[in-house]
CSV table of C-alpha atoms in Angstrom, one decimal:
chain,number,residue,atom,x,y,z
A,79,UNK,CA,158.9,210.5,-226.8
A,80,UNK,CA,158.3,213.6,-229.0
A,81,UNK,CA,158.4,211.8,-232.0
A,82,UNK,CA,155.6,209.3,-230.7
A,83,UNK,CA,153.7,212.3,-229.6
A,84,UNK,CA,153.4,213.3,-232.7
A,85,UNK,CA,152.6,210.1,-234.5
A,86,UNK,CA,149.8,209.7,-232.4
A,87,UNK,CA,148.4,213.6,-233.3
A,88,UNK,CA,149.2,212.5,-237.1
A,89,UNK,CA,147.4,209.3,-236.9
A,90,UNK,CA,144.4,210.2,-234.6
A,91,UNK,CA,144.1,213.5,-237.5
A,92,UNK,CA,144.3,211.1,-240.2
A,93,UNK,CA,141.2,209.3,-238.6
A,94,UNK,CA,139.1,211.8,-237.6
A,95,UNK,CA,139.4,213.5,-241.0
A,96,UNK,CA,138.9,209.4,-242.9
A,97,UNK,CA,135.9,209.5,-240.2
A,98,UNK,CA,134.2,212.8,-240.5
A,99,UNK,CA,134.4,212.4,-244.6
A,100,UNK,CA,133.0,208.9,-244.2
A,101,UNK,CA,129.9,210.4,-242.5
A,102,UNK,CA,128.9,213.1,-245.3
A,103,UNK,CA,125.6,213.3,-246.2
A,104,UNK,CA,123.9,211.6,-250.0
A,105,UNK,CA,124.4,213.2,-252.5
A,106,UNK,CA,121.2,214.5,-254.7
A,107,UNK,CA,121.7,211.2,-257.0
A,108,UNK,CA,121.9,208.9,-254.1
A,109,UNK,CA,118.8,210.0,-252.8
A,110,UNK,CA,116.8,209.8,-256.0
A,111,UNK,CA,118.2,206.2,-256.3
A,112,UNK,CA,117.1,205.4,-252.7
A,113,UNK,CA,113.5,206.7,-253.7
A,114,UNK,CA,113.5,205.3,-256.6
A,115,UNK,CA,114.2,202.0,-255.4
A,116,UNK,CA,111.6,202.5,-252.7
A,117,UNK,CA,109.1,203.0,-255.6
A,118,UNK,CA,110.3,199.6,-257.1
A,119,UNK,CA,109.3,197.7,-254.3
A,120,UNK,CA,106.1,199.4,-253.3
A,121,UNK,CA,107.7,200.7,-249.7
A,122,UNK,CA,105.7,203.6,-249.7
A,123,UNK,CA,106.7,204.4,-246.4
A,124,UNK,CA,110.4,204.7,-247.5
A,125,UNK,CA,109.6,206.4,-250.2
A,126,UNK,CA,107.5,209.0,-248.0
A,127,UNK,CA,110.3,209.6,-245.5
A,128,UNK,CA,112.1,211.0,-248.4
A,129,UNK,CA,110.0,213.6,-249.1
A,130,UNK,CA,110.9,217.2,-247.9
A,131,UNK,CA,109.0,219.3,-244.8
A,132,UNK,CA,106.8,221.0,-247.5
A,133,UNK,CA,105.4,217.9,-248.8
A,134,UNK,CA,105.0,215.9,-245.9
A,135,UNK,CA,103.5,218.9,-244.6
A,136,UNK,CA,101.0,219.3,-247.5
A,137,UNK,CA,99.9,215.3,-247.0
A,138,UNK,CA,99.9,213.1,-244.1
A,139,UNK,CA,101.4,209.6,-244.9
A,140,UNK,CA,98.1,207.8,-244.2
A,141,UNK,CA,96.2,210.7,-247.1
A,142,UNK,CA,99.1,210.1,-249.4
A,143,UNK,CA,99.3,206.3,-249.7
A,144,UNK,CA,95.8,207.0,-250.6
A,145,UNK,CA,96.1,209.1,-253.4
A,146,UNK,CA,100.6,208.3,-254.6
A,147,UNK,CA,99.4,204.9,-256.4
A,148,UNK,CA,100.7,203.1,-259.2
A,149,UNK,CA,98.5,203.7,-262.4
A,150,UNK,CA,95.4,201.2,-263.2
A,151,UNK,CA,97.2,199.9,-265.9
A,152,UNK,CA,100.3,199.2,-264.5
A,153,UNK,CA,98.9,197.4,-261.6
A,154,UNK,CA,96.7,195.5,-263.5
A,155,UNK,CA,99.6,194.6,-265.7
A,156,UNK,CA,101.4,193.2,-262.5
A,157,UNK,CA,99.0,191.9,-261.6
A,158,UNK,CA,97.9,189.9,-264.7
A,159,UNK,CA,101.9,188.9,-264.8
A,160,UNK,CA,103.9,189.1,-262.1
A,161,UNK,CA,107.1,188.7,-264.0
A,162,UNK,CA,106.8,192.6,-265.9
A,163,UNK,CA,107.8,194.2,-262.0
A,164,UNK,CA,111.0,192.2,-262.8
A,165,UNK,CA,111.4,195.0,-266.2
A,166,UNK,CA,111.1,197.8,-264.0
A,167,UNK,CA,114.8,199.5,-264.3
A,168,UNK,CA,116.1,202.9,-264.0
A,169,UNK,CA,119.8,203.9,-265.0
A,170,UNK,CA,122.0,207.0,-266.0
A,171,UNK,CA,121.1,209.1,-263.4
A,172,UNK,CA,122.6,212.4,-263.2
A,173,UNK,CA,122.4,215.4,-260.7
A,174,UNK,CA,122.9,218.9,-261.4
A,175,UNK,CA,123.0,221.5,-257.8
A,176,UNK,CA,122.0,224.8,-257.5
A,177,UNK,CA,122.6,226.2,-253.8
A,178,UNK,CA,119.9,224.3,-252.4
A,179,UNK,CA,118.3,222.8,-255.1
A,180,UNK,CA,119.4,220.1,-257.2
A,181,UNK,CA,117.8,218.4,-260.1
A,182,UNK,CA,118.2,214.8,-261.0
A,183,UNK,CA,117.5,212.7,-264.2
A,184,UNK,CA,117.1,209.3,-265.2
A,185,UNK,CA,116.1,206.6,-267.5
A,186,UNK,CA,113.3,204.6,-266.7
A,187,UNK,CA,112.7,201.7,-268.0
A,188,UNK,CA,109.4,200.4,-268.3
A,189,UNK,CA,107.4,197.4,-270.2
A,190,UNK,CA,105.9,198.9,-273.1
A,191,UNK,CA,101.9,198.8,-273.2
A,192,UNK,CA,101.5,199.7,-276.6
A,193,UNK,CA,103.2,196.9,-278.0
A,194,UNK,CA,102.0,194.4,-275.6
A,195,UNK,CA,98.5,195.7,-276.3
A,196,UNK,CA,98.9,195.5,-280.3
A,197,UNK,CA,100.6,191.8,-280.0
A,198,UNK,CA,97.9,190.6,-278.1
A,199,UNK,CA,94.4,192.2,-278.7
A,200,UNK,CA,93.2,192.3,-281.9
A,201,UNK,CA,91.2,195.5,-283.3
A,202,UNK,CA,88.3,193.9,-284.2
A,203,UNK,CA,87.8,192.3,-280.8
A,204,UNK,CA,88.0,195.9,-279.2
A,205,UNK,CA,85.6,197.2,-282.0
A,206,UNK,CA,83.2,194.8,-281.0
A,207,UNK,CA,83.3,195.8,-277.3
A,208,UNK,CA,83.2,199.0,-278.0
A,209,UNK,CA,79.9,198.5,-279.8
A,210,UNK,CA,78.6,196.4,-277.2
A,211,UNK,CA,79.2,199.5,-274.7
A,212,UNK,CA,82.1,197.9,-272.8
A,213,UNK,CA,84.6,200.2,-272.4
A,214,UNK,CA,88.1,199.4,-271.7
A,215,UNK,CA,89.8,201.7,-269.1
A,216,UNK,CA,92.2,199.1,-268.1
A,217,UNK,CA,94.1,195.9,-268.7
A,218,UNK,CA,91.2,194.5,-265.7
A,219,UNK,CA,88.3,195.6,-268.1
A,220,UNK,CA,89.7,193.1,-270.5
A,221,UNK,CA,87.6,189.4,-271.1
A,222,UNK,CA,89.8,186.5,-269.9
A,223,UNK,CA,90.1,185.4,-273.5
A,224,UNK,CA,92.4,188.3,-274.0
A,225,UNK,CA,94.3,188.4,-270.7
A,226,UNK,CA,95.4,184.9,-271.5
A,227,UNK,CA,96.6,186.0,-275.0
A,228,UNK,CA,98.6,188.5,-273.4
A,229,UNK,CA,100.0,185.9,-270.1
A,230,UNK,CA,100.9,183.8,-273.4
A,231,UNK,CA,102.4,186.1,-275.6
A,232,UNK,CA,104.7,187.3,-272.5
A,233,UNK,CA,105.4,183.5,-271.5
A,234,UNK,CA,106.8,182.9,-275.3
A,235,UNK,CA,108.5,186.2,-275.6
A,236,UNK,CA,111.1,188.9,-274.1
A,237,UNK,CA,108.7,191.5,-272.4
A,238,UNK,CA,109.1,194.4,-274.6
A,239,UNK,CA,110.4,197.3,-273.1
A,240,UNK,CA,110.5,201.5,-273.7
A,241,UNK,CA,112.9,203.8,-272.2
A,242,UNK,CA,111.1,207.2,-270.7
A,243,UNK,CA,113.5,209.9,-269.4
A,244,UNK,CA,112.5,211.3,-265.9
A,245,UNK,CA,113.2,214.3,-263.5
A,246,UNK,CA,113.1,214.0,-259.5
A,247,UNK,CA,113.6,217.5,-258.1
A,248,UNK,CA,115.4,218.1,-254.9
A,249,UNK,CA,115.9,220.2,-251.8
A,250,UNK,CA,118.3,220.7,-249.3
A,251,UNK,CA,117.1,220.2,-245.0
A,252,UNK,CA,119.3,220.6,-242.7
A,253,UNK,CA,122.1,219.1,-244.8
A,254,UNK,CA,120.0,216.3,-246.1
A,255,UNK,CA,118.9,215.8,-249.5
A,256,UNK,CA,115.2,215.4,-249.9
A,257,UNK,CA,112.7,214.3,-252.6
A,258,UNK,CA,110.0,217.6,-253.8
A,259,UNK,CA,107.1,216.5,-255.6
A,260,UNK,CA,105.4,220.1,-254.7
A,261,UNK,CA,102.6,218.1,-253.3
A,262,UNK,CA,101.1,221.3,-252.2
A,263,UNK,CA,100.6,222.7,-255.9
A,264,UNK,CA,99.8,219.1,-257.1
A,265,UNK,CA,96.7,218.6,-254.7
A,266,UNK,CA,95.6,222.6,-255.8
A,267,UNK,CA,95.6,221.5,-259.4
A,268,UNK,CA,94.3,218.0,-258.7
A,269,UNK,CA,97.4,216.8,-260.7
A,270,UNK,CA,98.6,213.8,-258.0
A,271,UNK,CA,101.7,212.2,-258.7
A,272,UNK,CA,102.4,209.2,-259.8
A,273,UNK,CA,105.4,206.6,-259.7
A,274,UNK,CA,105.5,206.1,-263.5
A,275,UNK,CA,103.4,205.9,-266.1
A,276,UNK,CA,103.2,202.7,-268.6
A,277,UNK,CA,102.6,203.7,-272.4
C-alpha cells in the first residue's frame, strides 16, 4: 500500500510539473512572430492586443487603425496584384533579453519596388509626366498603360524579391511578452509606424 502511495505522489508530481511547464508564457520570439503574422494578414486588431500598456495607452485602437497603415505604395501594389501579399515572408528571427526588455530581429522579405518599377516603366514615359505636371506619389498615380505593363511583367515572371533586416522591441507585463512601438514618442515626433516599407 506504501509503495502505491507513493507512485501516485511520483506520478501526480510528474504531471503537475509536465503541466505547469506546458503553461509558460511566449517567449519574446514567439510573440514577434504572432505580431508579425498578424501584420501579414491585416488583423489589426491582433496585432493591437499585442501591444504593451504604454502604447495602447498612448492610442486607442479605433485612433490607431487610423494612423498604423500599410504604405501607399504597398497597398497599391496589392492592390494592382493580389498575388505580391503571397511574397510577404519573414524568417531568422532571433531574441536577445535584458531583465525586462528583450529585443528581436528578423528578415523580412518583401517584393522589391525598385526592380519592378525599372522592368516595367520606362524613363521617358515618367519624364514626360513629369513635364506634363503629373506627379507620381504612388503605384495608383500611374496611367493604366503602365499598370498593365507591370500586371504583365509579374504574370510572366517570379516577383522579384529584397530581404530588409528588422527590429520589434519588447516588454515584459505581468509575465507576458508584449510588442513596444513607443507610440507615445512616435505621435510627439509625428514619426507613425508602419508595418514595412516596400523599396
Amino acid at each position: 500500500m506504501k509503495r502505491i502511495n507513493t507512485l501516485l505522489v511520483v506520478a501526480m508530481t510528474l504531471v503537475l510539473s509536465l503541466g505547469l511547464t506546458g503553461c509558460g508564457k511566449s517567449s519574446p520570439k514567439d510573440v514577434a512572430k504572432e505580431a508579425v503574422d498578424a501584420q501579414f494578414k491585416g488583423d489589426l486588431q491582433a496585432f493591437y492586443n499585442l501591444l504593451c500598456e504604454a502604447d495602447q495607452t498612448a492610442m486607442t485602437y479605433d485612433n490607431f487603425i487610423t494612423k498604423y497603415v500599410m504604405p501607399k505604395d504597398a497597398q497599391a501594389l496589392f492592390d494592382l496584384v493580389p498575388e505580391t501579399r503571397d511574397a510577404l515572408k519573414a524568417g531568422s528571427f532571433k531574441e536577445i533579453v535584458n531583465g525586462e526588455t528583450a529585443t528581436v530581429t528578423y528578415v523580412l522579405t518583401v517584393p522589391n519596388m525598385d526592380k519592378i518599377i525599372k522592368e516595367t516603366i520606362s524613363l521617358e514615359i515618367l519624364q514626360q509626366m513629369m513635364a506634363k505636371g503629373k506627379r507620381m506619389s504612388s503605384l495608383s498615380d500611374l496611367p493604366d498603360e503602365m499598370k498593365e505593363n507591370i500586371r504583365q511583367y509579374l504574370a510572366k515572371n517570379d516577383i522579384p524579391t529584397l530581404e530588409i533586416p528588422q527590429t520589434m522591441n519588447l516588454v515584459r507585463e505581468n509575465d507576458n511578452w508584449r510588442v513596444n512601438l513607443n507610440l507615445r514618442d512616435a505621435l510627439n515626433l509625428g514619426n507613425m509606424p508602419t508595418p514595412f516599407v516596400l523599396k
